[in-house]
Structures are given as structure tokens and as C-alpha cells.
Amino acid sequence: CASVSSIVMTSVEAIASFDKELIDVSNQDDKLNIVINKHVDITDKLIGNMINCLKEIEKQYPQNVKIINKEE
């Protein structure tokens, strides 16, 4: 889904523009994993916004998008 890709890539690139060490991103078995290495205000806000946007898409397309937040 182009919306999911756009939301994720924009968020990841924005965080990386501040500090590439703030997060680690990997893709395995059709799952995107994002690990937050340093909790700083901008990272938490961008990740929070990304998750909120993805949850809205998940509501519309539950068969295609599944958000798993291991911190919840």
C-alpha cells in the first residue's frame, strides 16, 4: 500500500535526518521492525504520529495492515 510506505518512509527519514543512531529499521518476513535506540522528544513524536496514521489505515484495511506495538 502506497500510503503505508509513504508514512513509514517519511517518518524514518525524518528521524534519520536528526540522528541515524536514534532508530534501527529492518524488514523480515513481510514485517517492518523499528527499534527505538534513544528516546528523545522528536523521535517519540514522529514515531507516535506514524503509529497513529498507520492505525487509521489499519481500521480501513485490517486484512492488509496490522500494527503491533510491543511497548503497549
GROMACS .gro file of N, CA, C and O in nm:
model
  288
    1CYS      N    1   0.085  -0.118   0.000
    1CYS     CA    2   0.000   0.000   0.000
    1CYS      C    3   0.090   0.125   0.000
    1CYS      O    4   0.177   0.140   0.086
    2ALA      N    5   0.067   0.210  -0.094
    2ALA     CA    6   0.150   0.331  -0.108
    2ALA      C    7   0.138   0.422   0.013
    2ALA      O    8   0.237   0.486   0.052
    3SER      N    9   0.022   0.428   0.074
    3SER     CA   10   0.004   0.514   0.192
    3SER      C   11   0.093   0.468   0.307
    3SER      O   12   0.157   0.549   0.373
    4VAL      N   13   0.096   0.339   0.331
    4VAL     CA   14   0.178   0.284   0.439
    4VAL      C   15   0.325   0.313   0.412
    4VAL      O   16   0.397   0.361   0.499
    5SER      N   17   0.369   0.286   0.290
    5SER     CA   18   0.509   0.310   0.255
    5SER      C   19   0.545   0.457   0.273
    5SER      O   20   0.651   0.489   0.327
    6SER      N   21   0.460   0.544   0.228
    6SER     CA   22   0.485   0.688   0.238
    6SER      C   23   0.494   0.734   0.383
    6SER      O   24   0.586   0.808   0.419
    7ILE      N   25   0.401   0.690   0.465
    7ILE     CA   26   0.401   0.729   0.606
    7ILE      C   27   0.528   0.679   0.676
    7ILE      O   28   0.595   0.754   0.747
    8VAL      N   29   0.561   0.554   0.655
    8VAL     CA   30   0.677   0.494   0.721
    8VAL      C   31   0.806   0.558   0.672
    8VAL      O   32   0.891   0.598   0.753
    9MET      N   33   0.823   0.569   0.542
    9MET     CA   34   0.948   0.624   0.489
    9MET      C   35   0.967   0.771   0.529
    9MET      O   36   1.078   0.811   0.563
   10THR      N   37   0.861   0.849   0.528
   10THR     CA   38   0.871   0.988   0.570
   10THR      C   39   0.914   0.998   0.716
   10THR      O   40   1.001   1.077   0.751
   11SER      N   41   0.854   0.916   0.800
   11SER     CA   42   0.887   0.918   0.943
   11SER      C   43   1.030   0.872   0.968
   11SER      O   44   1.105   0.936   1.042
   12VAL      N   45   1.069   0.762   0.906
   12VAL     CA   46   1.204   0.708   0.924
   12VAL      C   47   1.309   0.806   0.873
   12VAL      O   48   1.410   0.832   0.940
   13GLU      N   49   1.286   0.864   0.757
   13GLU     CA   50   1.382   0.960   0.701
   13GLU      C   51   1.391   1.086   0.786
   13GLU      O   52   1.500   1.143   0.803
   14ALA      N   53   1.278   1.130   0.840
   14ALA     CA   54   1.280   1.249   0.926
   14ALA      C   55   1.363   1.222   1.052
   14ALA      O   56   1.445   1.306   1.093
   15ILE      N   57   1.344   1.107   1.113
   15ILE     CA   58   1.422   1.072   1.233
   15ILE      C   59   1.569   1.060   1.198
   15ILE      O   60   1.655   1.113   1.270
   16ALA      N   61   1.600   0.995   1.088
   16ALA     CA   62   1.739   0.978   1.047
   16ALA      C   63   1.806   1.112   1.017
   16ALA      O   64   1.927   1.126   1.035
   17SER      N   65   1.729   1.211   0.973
   17SER     CA   66   1.787   1.342   0.945
   17SER      C   67   1.837   1.410   1.072
   17SER      O   68   1.926   1.493   1.066
   18PHE      N   69   1.781   1.373   1.186
   18PHE     CA   70   1.829   1.427   1.314
   18PHE      C   71   1.950   1.349   1.365
   18PHE      O   72   2.047   1.406   1.410
   19ASP      N   73   1.939   1.216   1.360
   19ASP     CA   74   2.047   1.131   1.411
   19ASP      C   75   2.019   0.989   1.364
   19ASP      O   76   1.918   0.930   1.404
   20LYS      N   77   2.105   0.933   1.283
   20LYS     CA   78   2.084   0.798   1.227
   20LYS      C   79   2.088   0.690   1.334
   20LYS      O   80   2.044   0.578   1.312
   21GLU      N   81   2.140   0.721   1.451
   21GLU     CA   82   2.151   0.622   1.559
   21GLU      C   83   2.026   0.614   1.646
   21GLU      O   84   2.017   0.530   1.734
   22LEU      N   85   1.928   0.701   1.621
   22LEU     CA   86   1.808   0.704   1.705
   22LEU      C   87   1.722   0.578   1.691
   22LEU      O   88   1.661   0.534   1.787
   23ILE      N   89   1.717   0.523   1.569
   23ILE     CA   90   1.634   0.403   1.546
   23ILE      C   91   1.709   0.305   1.456
   23ILE      O   92   1.801   0.343   1.384
   24ASP      N   93   1.668   0.180   1.464
   24ASP     CA   94   1.711   0.075   1.371
   24ASP      C   95   1.587   0.023   1.302
   24ASP      O   96   1.485  -0.002   1.366
   25VAL      N   97   1.597   0.005   1.172
   25VAL     CA   98   1.483  -0.043   1.093
   25VAL      C   99   1.525  -0.169   1.019
   25VAL      O  100   1.632  -0.173   0.959
   26SER      N  101   1.441  -0.272   1.026
   26SER     CA  102   1.467  -0.395   0.950
   26SER      C  103   1.335  -0.447   0.894
   26SER      O  104   1.228  -0.418   0.946
   27ASN      N  105   1.346  -0.524   0.789
   27ASN     CA  106   1.229  -0.581   0.724
   27ASN      C  107   1.253  -0.731   0.710
   27ASN      O  108   1.345  -0.772   0.642
   28GLN      N  109   1.169  -0.812   0.777
   28GLN     CA  110   1.181  -0.957   0.769
   28GLN      C  111   1.042  -1.019   0.761
   28GLN      O  112   0.951  -0.977   0.832
   29ASP      N  113   1.030  -1.116   0.676
   29ASP     CA  114   0.904  -1.192   0.664
   29ASP      C  115   0.783  -1.100   0.649
   29ASP      O  116   0.681  -1.117   0.715
   30ASP      N  117   0.794  -1.000   0.562
   30ASP     CA  118   0.685  -0.904   0.537
   30ASP      C  119   0.646  -0.824   0.660
   30ASP      O  120   0.534  -0.774   0.671
   31LYS      N  121   0.740  -0.811   0.756
   31LYS     CA  122   0.717  -0.730   0.875
   31LYS      C  123   0.825  -0.625   0.883
   31LYS      O  124   0.943  -0.655   0.865
   32LEU      N  125   0.785  -0.503   0.911
   32LEU     CA  126   0.880  -0.395   0.931
   32LEU      C  127   0.901  -0.380   1.081
   32LEU      O  128   0.804  -0.366   1.156
   33ASN      N  129   1.025  -0.387   1.124
   33ASN     CA  130   1.058  -0.371   1.265
   33ASN      C  131   1.133  -0.241   1.285
   33ASN      O  132   1.233  -0.216   1.217
   34ILE      N  133   1.085  -0.161   1.377
   34ILE     CA  134   1.152  -0.036   1.412
   34ILE      C  135   1.186  -0.043   1.560
   34ILE      O  136   1.097  -0.061   1.644
   35VAL      N  137   1.315  -0.032   1.591
   35VAL     CA  138   1.362  -0.033   1.729
   35VAL      C  139   1.409   0.108   1.762
   35VAL      O  140   1.492   0.165   1.691
   36ILE      N  141   1.355   0.163   1.869
   36ILE     CA  142   1.396   0.296   1.913
   36ILE      C  143   1.516   0.279   2.006
   36ILE      O  144   1.505   0.218   2.112
   37ASN      N  145   1.630   0.331   1.963
   37ASN     CA  146   1.753   0.319   2.042
   37ASN      C  147   1.766   0.428   2.147
   37ASN      O  148   1.823   0.404   2.253
   38LYS      N  149   1.717   0.545   2.115
   38LYS     CA  150   1.725   0.659   2.207
   38LYS      C  151   1.590   0.729   2.208
   38LYS      O  152   1.543   0.773   2.104
   39HIS      N  153   1.529   0.736   2.324
   39HIS     CA  154   1.402   0.807   2.336
   39HIS      C  155   1.430   0.954   2.358
   39HIS      O  156   1.466   0.997   2.467
   40VAL      N  157   1.417   1.030   2.250
   40VAL     CA  158   1.424   1.175   2.259
   40VAL      C  159   1.291   1.229   2.208
   40VAL      O  160   1.216   1.159   2.140
   41ASP      N  161   1.261   1.351   2.241
   41ASP     CA  162   1.131   1.409   2.213
   41ASP      C  163   1.091   1.395   2.066
   41ASP      O  164   0.982   1.348   2.035
   42ILE      N  165   1.179   1.432   1.975
   42ILE     CA  166   1.143   1.430   1.833
   42ILE      C  167   1.118   1.288   1.784
   42ILE      O  168   1.024   1.264   1.708
   43THR      N  169   1.197   1.193   1.828
   43THR     CA  170   1.177   1.054   1.788
   43THR      C  171   1.042   1.004   1.837
   43THR      O  172   0.965   0.944   1.761
   44ASP      N  173   1.014   1.028   1.963
   44ASP     CA  174   0.888   0.980   2.020
   44ASP      C  175   0.768   1.043   1.951
   44ASP      O  176   0.668   0.975   1.924
   45LYS      N  177   0.777   1.171   1.918
   45LYS     CA  178   0.666   1.238   1.850
   45LYS      C  179   0.647   1.185   1.707
   45LYS      O  180   0.534   1.161   1.665
   46LEU      N  181   0.756   1.170   1.634
   46LEU     CA  182   0.744   1.120   1.497
   46LEU      C  183   0.695   0.976   1.493
   46LEU      O  184   0.610   0.940   1.410
   47ILE      N  185   0.746   0.892   1.582
   47ILE     CA  186   0.700   0.752   1.587
   47ILE      C  187   0.554   0.748   1.630
   47ILE      O  188   0.473   0.672   1.573
   48GLY      N  189   0.516   0.828   1.728
   48GLY     CA  190   0.377   0.833   1.773
   48GLY      C  191   0.283   0.875   1.661
   48GLY      O  192   0.177   0.815   1.642
   49ASN      N  193   0.324   0.976   1.586
   49ASN     CA  194   0.243   1.022   1.473
   49ASN      C  195   0.232   0.914   1.367
   49ASN      O  196   0.123   0.889   1.312
   50MET      N  197   0.344   0.847   1.339
   50MET     CA  198   0.344   0.740   1.240
   50MET      C  199   0.248   0.628   1.281
   50MET      O  200   0.166   0.581   1.201
   51ILE      N  201   0.255   0.587   1.407
   51ILE     CA  202   0.167   0.480   1.456
   51ILE      C  203   0.021   0.521   1.448
   51ILE      O  204  -0.064   0.442   1.405
   52ASN      N  205  -0.010   0.645   1.485
   52ASN     CA  206  -0.149   0.692   1.477
   52ASN      C  207  -0.200   0.689   1.334
   52ASN      O  208  -0.313   0.646   1.308
   53CYS      N  209  -0.118   0.734   1.239
   53CYS     CA  210  -0.158   0.731   1.098
   53CYS      C  211  -0.179   0.588   1.049
   53CYS      O  212  -0.277   0.559   0.980
   54LEU      N  213  -0.088   0.499   1.086
   54LEU     CA  214  -0.099   0.359   1.045
   54LEU      C  215  -0.220   0.290   1.107
   54LEU      O  216  -0.284   0.205   1.045
   55LYS      N  217  -0.254   0.328   1.231
   55LYS     CA  218  -0.373   0.270   1.295
   55LYS      C  219  -0.500   0.310   1.222
   55LYS      O  220  -0.595   0.231   1.214
   56GLU      N  221  -0.503   0.431   1.167
   56GLU     CA  222  -0.618   0.473   1.088
   56GLU      C  223  -0.630   0.390   0.962
   56GLU      O  224  -0.740   0.350   0.923
   57ILE      N  225  -0.519   0.363   0.898
   57ILE     CA  226  -0.520   0.278   0.779
   57ILE      C  227  -0.559   0.135   0.817
   57ILE      O  228  -0.633   0.068   0.746
   58GLU      N  229  -0.509   0.088   0.932
   58GLU     CA  230  -0.542  -0.046   0.980
   58GLU      C  231  -0.694  -0.062   0.999
   58GLU      O  232  -0.750  -0.167   0.968
   59LYS      N  233  -0.761   0.043   1.046
   59LYS     CA  234  -0.906   0.038   1.065
   59LYS      C  235  -0.978   0.016   0.932
   59LYS      O  236  -1.079  -0.054   0.925
   60GLN      N  237  -0.926   0.080   0.827
   60GLN     CA  238  -0.989   0.070   0.696
   60GLN      C  239  -0.953  -0.060   0.622
   60GLN      O  240  -1.031  -0.110   0.543
   61TYR      N  241  -0.832  -0.109   0.648
   61TYR     CA  242  -0.782  -0.227   0.576
   61TYR      C  243  -0.722  -0.329   0.674
   61TYR      O  244  -0.605  -0.362   0.665
   62PRO      N  245  -0.803  -0.383   0.764
   62PRO     CA  246  -0.749  -0.475   0.866
   62PRO      C  247  -0.691  -0.604   0.808
   62PRO      O  248  -0.607  -0.666   0.871
   63GLN      N  249  -0.732  -0.640   0.690
   63GLN     CA  250  -0.678  -0.760   0.627
   63GLN      C  251  -0.538  -0.736   0.569
   63GLN      O  252  -0.465  -0.831   0.543
   64ASN      N  253  -0.500  -0.609   0.553
   64ASN     CA  254  -0.371  -0.577   0.491
   64ASN      C  255  -0.269  -0.515   0.586
   64ASN      O  256  -0.150  -0.524   0.560
   65VAL      N  257  -0.317  -0.449   0.691
   65VAL     CA  258  -0.226  -0.377   0.780
   65VAL      C  259  -0.252  -0.422   0.923
   65VAL      O  260  -0.366  -0.421   0.970
   66LYS      N  261  -0.145  -0.458   0.993
   66LYS     CA  262  -0.154  -0.499   1.133
   66LYS      C  263  -0.043  -0.428   1.210
   66LYS      O  264   0.075  -0.444   1.180
   67ILE      N  265  -0.081  -0.347   1.306
   67ILE     CA  266   0.015  -0.273   1.387
   67ILE      C  267   0.036  -0.350   1.518
   67ILE      O  268  -0.059  -0.383   1.588
   68ILE      N  269   0.161  -0.381   1.548
   68ILE     CA  270   0.196  -0.448   1.673
   68ILE      C  271   0.294  -0.357   1.746
   68ILE      O  272   0.405  -0.336   1.700
   69ASN      N  273   0.251  -0.303   1.857
   69ASN     CA  274   0.336  -0.216   1.937
   69ASN      C  275   0.378  -0.294   2.061
   69ASN      O  276   0.296  -0.320   2.149
   70LYS      N  277   0.502  -0.332   2.068
   70LYS     CA  278   0.550  -0.415   2.178
   70LYS      C  279   0.561  -0.338   2.309
   70LYS      O  280   0.579  -0.398   2.413
   71GLU      N  281   0.549  -0.206   2.304
   71GLU     CA  282   0.556  -0.126   2.427
   71GLU      C  283   0.420  -0.112   2.493
   71GLU      O  284   0.412  -0.072   2.607
   72GLU      N  285   0.311  -0.143   2.421
   72GLU     CA  286   0.178  -0.128   2.479
   72GLU      C  287   0.145  -0.241   2.574
   72GLU      O  288   0.182  -0.350   2.564
   0.00000   0.00000   0.00000
